[in-house]
Structure formats: C-alpha cells, structure tokens
mmCIF file of C-alpha atoms in Angstrom:
data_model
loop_
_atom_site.group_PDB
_atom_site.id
_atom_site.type_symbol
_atom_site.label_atom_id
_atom_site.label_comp_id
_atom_site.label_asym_id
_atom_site.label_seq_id
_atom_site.Cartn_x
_atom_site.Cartn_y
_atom_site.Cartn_z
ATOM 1 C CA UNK A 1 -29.284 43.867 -24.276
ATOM 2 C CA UNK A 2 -28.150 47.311 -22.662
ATOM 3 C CA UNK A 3 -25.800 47.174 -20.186
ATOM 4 C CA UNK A 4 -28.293 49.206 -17.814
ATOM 5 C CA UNK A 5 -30.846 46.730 -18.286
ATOM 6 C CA UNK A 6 -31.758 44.188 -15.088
ATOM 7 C CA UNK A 7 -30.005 40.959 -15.897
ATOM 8 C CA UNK A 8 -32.698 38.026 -16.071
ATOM 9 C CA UNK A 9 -32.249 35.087 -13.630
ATOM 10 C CA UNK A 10 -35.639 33.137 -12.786
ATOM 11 C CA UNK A 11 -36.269 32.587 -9.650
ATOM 12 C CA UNK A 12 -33.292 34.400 -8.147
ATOM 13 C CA UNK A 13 -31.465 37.482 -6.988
ATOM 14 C CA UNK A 14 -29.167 39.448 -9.525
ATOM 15 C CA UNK A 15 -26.018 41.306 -8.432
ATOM 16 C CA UNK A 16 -23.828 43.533 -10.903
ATOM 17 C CA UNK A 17 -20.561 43.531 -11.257
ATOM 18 C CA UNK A 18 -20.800 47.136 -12.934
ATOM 19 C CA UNK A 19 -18.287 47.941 -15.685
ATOM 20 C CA UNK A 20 -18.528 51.752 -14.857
ATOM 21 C CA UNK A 21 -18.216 53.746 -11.484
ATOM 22 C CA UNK A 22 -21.296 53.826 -10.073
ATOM 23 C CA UNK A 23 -22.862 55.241 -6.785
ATOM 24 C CA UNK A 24 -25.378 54.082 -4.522
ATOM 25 C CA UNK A 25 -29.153 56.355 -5.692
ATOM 26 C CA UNK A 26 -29.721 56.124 -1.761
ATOM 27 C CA UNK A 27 -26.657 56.491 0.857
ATOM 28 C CA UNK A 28 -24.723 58.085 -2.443
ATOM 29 C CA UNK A 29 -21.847 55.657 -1.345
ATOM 30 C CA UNK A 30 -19.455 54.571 -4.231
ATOM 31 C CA UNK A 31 -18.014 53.670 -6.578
ATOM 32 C CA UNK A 32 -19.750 50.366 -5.774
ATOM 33 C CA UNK A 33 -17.854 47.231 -7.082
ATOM 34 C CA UNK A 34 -21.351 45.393 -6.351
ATOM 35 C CA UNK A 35 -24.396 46.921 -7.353
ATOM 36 C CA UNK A 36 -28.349 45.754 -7.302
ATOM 37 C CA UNK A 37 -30.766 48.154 -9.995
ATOM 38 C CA UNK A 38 -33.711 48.600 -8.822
ATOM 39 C CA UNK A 39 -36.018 50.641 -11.206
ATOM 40 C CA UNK A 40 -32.666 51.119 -12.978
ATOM 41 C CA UNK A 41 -31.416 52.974 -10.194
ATOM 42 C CA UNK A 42 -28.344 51.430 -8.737
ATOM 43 C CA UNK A 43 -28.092 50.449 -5.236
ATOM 44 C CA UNK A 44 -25.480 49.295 -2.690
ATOM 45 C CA UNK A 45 -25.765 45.894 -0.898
ATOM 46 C CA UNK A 46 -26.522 47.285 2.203
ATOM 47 C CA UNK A 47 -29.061 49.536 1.241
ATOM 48 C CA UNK A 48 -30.733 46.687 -0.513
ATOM 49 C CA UNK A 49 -30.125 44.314 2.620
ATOM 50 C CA UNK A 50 -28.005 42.552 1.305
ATOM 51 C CA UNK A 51 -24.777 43.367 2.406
ATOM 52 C CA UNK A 52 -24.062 40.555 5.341
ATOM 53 C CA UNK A 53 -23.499 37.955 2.186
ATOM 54 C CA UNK A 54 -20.332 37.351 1.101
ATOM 55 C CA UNK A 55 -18.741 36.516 -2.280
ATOM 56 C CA UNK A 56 -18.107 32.916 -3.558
ATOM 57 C CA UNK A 57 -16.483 32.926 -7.056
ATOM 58 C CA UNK A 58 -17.804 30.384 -9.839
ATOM 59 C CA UNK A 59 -15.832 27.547 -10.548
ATOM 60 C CA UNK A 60 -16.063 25.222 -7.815
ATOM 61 C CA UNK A 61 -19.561 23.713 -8.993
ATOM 62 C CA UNK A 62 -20.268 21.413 -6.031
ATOM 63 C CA UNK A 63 -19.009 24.207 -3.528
ATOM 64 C CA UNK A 64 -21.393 26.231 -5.664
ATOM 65 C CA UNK A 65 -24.384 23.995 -5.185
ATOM 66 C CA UNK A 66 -23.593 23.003 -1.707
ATOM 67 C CA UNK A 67 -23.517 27.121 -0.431
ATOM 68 C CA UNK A 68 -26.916 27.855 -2.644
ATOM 69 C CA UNK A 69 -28.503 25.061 -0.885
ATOM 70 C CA UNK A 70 -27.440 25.695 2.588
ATOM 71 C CA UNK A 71 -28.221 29.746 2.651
ATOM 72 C CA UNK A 72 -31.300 31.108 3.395
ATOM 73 C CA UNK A 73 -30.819 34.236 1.208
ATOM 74 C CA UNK A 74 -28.541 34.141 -1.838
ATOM 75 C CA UNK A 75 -28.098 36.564 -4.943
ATOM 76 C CA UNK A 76 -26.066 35.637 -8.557
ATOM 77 C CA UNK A 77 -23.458 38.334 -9.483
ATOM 78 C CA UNK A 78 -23.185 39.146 -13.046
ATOM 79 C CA UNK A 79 -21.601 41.216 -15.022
ATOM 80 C CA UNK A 80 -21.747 42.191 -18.581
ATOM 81 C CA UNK A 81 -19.621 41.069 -21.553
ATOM 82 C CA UNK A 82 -19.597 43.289 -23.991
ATOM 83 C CA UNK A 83 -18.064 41.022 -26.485
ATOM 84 C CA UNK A 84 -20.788 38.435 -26.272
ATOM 85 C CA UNK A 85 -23.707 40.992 -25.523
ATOM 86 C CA UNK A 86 -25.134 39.336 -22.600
ATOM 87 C CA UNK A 87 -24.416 38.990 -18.408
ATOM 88 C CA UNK A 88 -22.100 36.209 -17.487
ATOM 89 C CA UNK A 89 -22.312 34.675 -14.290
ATOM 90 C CA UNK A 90 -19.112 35.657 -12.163
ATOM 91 C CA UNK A 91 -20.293 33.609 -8.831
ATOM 92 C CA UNK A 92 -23.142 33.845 -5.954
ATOM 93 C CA UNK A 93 -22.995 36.184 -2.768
ATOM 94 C CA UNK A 94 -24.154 33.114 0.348
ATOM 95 C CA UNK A 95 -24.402 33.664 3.896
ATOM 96 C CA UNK A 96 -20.700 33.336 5.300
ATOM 97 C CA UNK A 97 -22.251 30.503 7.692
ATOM 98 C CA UNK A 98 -23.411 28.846 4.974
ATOM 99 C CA UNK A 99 -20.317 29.335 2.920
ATOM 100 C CA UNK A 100 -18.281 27.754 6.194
ATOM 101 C CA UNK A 101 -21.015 24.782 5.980
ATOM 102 C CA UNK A 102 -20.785 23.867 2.515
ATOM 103 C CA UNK A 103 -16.915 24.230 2.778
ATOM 104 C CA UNK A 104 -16.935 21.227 5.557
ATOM 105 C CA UNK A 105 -19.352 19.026 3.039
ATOM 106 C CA UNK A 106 -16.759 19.492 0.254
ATOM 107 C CA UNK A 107 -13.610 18.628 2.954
ATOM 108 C CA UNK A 108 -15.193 15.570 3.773
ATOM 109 C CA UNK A 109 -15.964 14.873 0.356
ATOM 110 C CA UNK A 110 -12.433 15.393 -0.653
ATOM 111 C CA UNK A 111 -11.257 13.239 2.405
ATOM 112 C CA UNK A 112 -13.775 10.212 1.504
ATOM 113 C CA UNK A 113 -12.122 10.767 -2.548
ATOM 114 C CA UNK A 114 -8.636 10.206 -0.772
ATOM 115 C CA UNK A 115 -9.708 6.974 1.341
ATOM 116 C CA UNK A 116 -11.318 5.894 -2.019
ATOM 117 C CA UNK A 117 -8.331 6.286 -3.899
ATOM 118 C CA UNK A 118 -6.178 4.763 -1.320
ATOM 119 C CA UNK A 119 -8.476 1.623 -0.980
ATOM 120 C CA UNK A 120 -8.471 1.416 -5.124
ATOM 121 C CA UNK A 121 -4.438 1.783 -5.058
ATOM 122 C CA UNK A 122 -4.375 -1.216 -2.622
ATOM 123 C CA UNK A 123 -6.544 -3.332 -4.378
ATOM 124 C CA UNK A 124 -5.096 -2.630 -7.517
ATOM 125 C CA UNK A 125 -1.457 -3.474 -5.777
ATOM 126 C CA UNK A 126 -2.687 -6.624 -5.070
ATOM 127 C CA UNK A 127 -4.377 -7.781 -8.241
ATOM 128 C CA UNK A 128 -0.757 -6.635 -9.447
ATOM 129 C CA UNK A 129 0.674 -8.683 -7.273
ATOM 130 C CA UNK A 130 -1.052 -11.509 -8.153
ATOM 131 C CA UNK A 131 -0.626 -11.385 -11.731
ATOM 132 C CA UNK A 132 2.953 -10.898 -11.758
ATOM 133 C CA UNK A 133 3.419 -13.902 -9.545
ATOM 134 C CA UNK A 134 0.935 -15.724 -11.742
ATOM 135 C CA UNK A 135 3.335 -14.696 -14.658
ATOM 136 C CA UNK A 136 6.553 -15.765 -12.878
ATOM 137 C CA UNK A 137 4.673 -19.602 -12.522
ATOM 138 C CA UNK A 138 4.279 -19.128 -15.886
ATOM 139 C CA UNK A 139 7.865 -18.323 -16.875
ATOM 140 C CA UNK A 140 8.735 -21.428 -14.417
ATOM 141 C CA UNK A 141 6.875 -23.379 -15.794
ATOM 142 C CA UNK A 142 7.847 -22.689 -19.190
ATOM 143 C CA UNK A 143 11.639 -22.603 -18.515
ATOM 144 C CA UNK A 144 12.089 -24.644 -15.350
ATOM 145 C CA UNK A 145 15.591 -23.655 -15.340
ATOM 146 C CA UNK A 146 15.028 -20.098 -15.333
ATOM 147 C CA UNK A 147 16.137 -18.560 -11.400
ATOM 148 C CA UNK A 148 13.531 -18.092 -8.987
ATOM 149 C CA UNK A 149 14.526 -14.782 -8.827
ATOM 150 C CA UNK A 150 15.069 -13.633 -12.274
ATOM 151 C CA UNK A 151 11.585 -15.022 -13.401
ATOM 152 C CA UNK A 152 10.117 -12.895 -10.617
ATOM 153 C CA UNK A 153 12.237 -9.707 -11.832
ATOM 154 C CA UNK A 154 11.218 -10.647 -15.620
ATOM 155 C CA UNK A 155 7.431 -10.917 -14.814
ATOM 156 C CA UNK A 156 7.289 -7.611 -12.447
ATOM 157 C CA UNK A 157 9.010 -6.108 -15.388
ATOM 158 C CA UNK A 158 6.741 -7.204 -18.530
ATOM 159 C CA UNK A 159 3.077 -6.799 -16.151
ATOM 160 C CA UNK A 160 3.893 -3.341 -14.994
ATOM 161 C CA UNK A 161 0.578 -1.727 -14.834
ATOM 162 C CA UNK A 162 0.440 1.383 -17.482
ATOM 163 C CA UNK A 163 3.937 0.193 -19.479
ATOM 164 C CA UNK A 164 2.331 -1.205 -22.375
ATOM 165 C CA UNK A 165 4.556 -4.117 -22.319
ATOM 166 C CA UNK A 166 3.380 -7.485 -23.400
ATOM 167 C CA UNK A 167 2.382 -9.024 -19.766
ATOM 168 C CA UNK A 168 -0.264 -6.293 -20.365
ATOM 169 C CA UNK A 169 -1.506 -7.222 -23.570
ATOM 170 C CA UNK A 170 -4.242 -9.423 -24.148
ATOM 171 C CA UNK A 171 -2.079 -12.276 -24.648
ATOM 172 C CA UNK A 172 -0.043 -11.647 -21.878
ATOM 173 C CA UNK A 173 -3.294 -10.934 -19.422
ATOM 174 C CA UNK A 174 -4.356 -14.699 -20.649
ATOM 175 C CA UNK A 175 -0.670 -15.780 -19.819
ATOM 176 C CA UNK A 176 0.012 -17.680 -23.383
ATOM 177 C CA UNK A 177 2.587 -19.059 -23.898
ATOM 178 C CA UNK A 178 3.761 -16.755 -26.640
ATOM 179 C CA UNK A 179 3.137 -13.365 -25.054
ATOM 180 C CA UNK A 180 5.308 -15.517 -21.722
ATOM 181 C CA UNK A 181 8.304 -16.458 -24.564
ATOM 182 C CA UNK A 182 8.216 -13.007 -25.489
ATOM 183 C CA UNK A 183 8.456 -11.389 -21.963
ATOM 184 C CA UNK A 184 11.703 -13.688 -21.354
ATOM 185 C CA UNK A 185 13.731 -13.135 -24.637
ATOM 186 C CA UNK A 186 13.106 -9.245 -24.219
ATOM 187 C CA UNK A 187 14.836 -9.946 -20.881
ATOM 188 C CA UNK A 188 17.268 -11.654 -22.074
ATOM 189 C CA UNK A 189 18.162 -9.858 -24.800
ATOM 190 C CA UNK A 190 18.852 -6.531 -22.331
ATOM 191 C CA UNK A 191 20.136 -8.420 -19.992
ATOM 192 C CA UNK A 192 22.523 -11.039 -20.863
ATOM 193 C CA UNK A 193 23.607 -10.338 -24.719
ATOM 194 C CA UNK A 194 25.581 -6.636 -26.017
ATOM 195 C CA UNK A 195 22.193 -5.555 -27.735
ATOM 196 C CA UNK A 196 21.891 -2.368 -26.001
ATOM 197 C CA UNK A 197 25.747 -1.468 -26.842
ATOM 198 C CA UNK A 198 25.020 -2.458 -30.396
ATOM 199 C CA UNK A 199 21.902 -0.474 -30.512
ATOM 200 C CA UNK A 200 23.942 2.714 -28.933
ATOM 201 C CA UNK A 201 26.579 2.162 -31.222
ATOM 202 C CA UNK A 202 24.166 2.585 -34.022
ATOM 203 C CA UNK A 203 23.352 -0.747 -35.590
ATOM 204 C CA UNK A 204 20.023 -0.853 -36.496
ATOM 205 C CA UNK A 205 17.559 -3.027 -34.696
ATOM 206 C CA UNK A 206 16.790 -5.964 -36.995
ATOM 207 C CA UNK A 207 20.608 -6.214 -37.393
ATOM 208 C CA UNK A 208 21.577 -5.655 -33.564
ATOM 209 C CA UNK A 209 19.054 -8.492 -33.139
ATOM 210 C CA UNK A 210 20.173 -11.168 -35.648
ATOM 211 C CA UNK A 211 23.474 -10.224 -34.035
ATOM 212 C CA UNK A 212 22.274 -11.578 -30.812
ATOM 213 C CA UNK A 213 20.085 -14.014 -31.937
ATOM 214 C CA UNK A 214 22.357 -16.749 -31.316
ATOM 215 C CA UNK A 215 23.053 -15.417 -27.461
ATOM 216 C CA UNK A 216 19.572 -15.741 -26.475
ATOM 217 C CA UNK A 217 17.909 -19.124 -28.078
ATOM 218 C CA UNK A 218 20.447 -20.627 -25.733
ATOM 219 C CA UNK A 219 20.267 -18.659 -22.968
ATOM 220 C CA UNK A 220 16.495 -19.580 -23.805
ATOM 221 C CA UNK A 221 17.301 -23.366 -24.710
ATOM 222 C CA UNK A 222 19.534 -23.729 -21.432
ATOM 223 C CA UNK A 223 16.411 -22.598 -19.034
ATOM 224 C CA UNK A 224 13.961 -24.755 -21.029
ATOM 225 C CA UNK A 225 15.958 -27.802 -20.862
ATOM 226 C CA UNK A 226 15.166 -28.678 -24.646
ATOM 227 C CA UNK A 227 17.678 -28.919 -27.800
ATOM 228 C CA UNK A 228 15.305 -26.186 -29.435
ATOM 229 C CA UNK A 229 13.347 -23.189 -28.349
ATOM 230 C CA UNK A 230 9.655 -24.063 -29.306
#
C-alpha cells in the first residue's frame, strides 16, 4: 500500500499521522501533525471540521471503547509503518466531553475494582483465619502438651497463604495428621535444636538433621505425652 493512499477503516473516519511535512491543500496551514486526504489532497482538521476533537492515545482499551461510544463524531488516527507496509492504529480523536465522560465510567470502574479487592482481601483474611486456628486444634489435639501459644505461632506459620509450606498442601488443607506432624517438627527443628547454626556452619542437611534428630522426637514425645512419636 502507498503511503499516500486513504487508509481503509469500515465504517469510520481516518486521520493521518503523516510521516512527511505536509500542508493543508485549503488554508495552506502546516506542517500538519494530523492530516485527513481527501481526493489525496491533504487537509487540516479544521478545514475538514474536525478540529474541536481531541486526541486519545491507544492503549487504554476500555477508555477506548467507553469515548467511541459516548461521542457523537469520532475519527481513527493512523499512521503508516513502513516496516510492516500497512497503517497502524495510533488512537481515536473523541469529543473532549465525551473523553471527560468516559474518563468518570473508567474512575468508577477502577473504584468498584478497589472495593472488590478489598472485600476479597477480607474474606480471604478470614478463611485464613479460620484455617490456621483449625490447624492449631489440630496441633492440640495431636500434642496436647504443645503451648497454646506456640501451636498458634506454628500453624500461622505452616498455612501462610502463598508460602508453599505444608499447611498449604493438600494434606495439610485436609489437616492429616502427617502434613500436622510435619508442620510441628519443622518448628521445632528451627526453633528449639542448633540446626540452623549447623546448617550455616556448613553441614549438609541430611547430616545437620540426623544431628538433631534426637532434640526433636522428644521435644515431639514430651508434647504428645507418649514414649514414642507415632
């Protein structure tokens, strides 16, 4: 396609975005950074009556849509790539009140996204909430001698939403009683043996763990109440 040629849009106005200087074939005005060819003859926008619009720049497609459908009179500025051989759209030329109209549609759009993502946070909070106290029952339950408090701190920890930790997993979502076990001796193995030290000191983990091993089955034993950790 020449560069000269009338860009085809169906059922539209076409605006150029010229790549050359160009001047108006009526009023002579120019060079003209928006352009309308009529006969192949370039004209200005106000010549062509169209100079009251203003610009809105693609990207913003529901801005986009929202400014098409609320003015009257609209026109789609191109302009051509040479690379590709064709006119890419570069954005539409709206009435400004229409512009100002579909800005306020998108604002309370944006503000109803933010309610919606505050309500979602809340509820999400709370299904948290419930889980992780669900969790700490289960810990309880499981090791009756474990502190109120540090089954609560264990639980938050291991069903923190987006840490991949086991109180996420499958098995920890159904609350077995393996996925619980495991949630505890992680915790106990940060908390209340050197495994960390060992691990900074650069022991490997298998051996930092059979190191510690010991430490937590009766850490483990002592909050079950049992001789053995099942």
């Amino acid at each position: 396609m020449a560069a000269s040629a009338t860009p085809p849009v169906p059922g539209g106005l076409v605006v150029v975005q010229p790549l050359r200087r160009k001047h108006c074939a009526g009023c002579r005005r120019g060079p003209l950074s928006l352009l309308v060819l009529e006969g192949g003859a370039p004209r200005c926008l106000d010549c062509v009556d169209l100079g009251h619009l203003v610009f809105l720049p693609r990207g913003d497609t529901a801005l986009t849509r929202r400014a098409r459908e609320e003015s009257e009179l609209w026109a789609v500025v191109v302009r051509f790539d040479r690379r590709r051989g064709r006119y890419e759209r570069q954005g539409l030329l709206v009435e400004e009140r229409a512009l100002a109209r579909a800005e306020e549609r998108c604002l309370a759009d944006a503000e109803a996204r933010r309610l919606r993502r505050a309500r979602d946070a809340r509820r999400r909070a709370a299904e948290d909430e419930r889980f992780a106290a669900a969790f700490a029952a289960e810990i309880v339950r499981l090791f009756p001698g474990c502190p109120a408090e540090r089954a609560w701190a264990i639980a938050a920890h291991a069903s923190a939403r987006g840490s991949g930790r086991v109180g996420r997993s499958a098995a920890g979502r159904a609350l077995t009683e393996g996925a619980v076990t495991s949630a505890v001796m992680a915790a106990v193995r940060h908390a209340d043996t050197p495994y960390d030290r060992l691990l900074m000191s650069g022991v490997p983990r298998y051996e930092a763990r059979r190191r510690i091993a010991a430490t937590v089955a009766g850490v483990l034993r002592g909050w079950a109440g049992t001789a053995e950790v099942g």
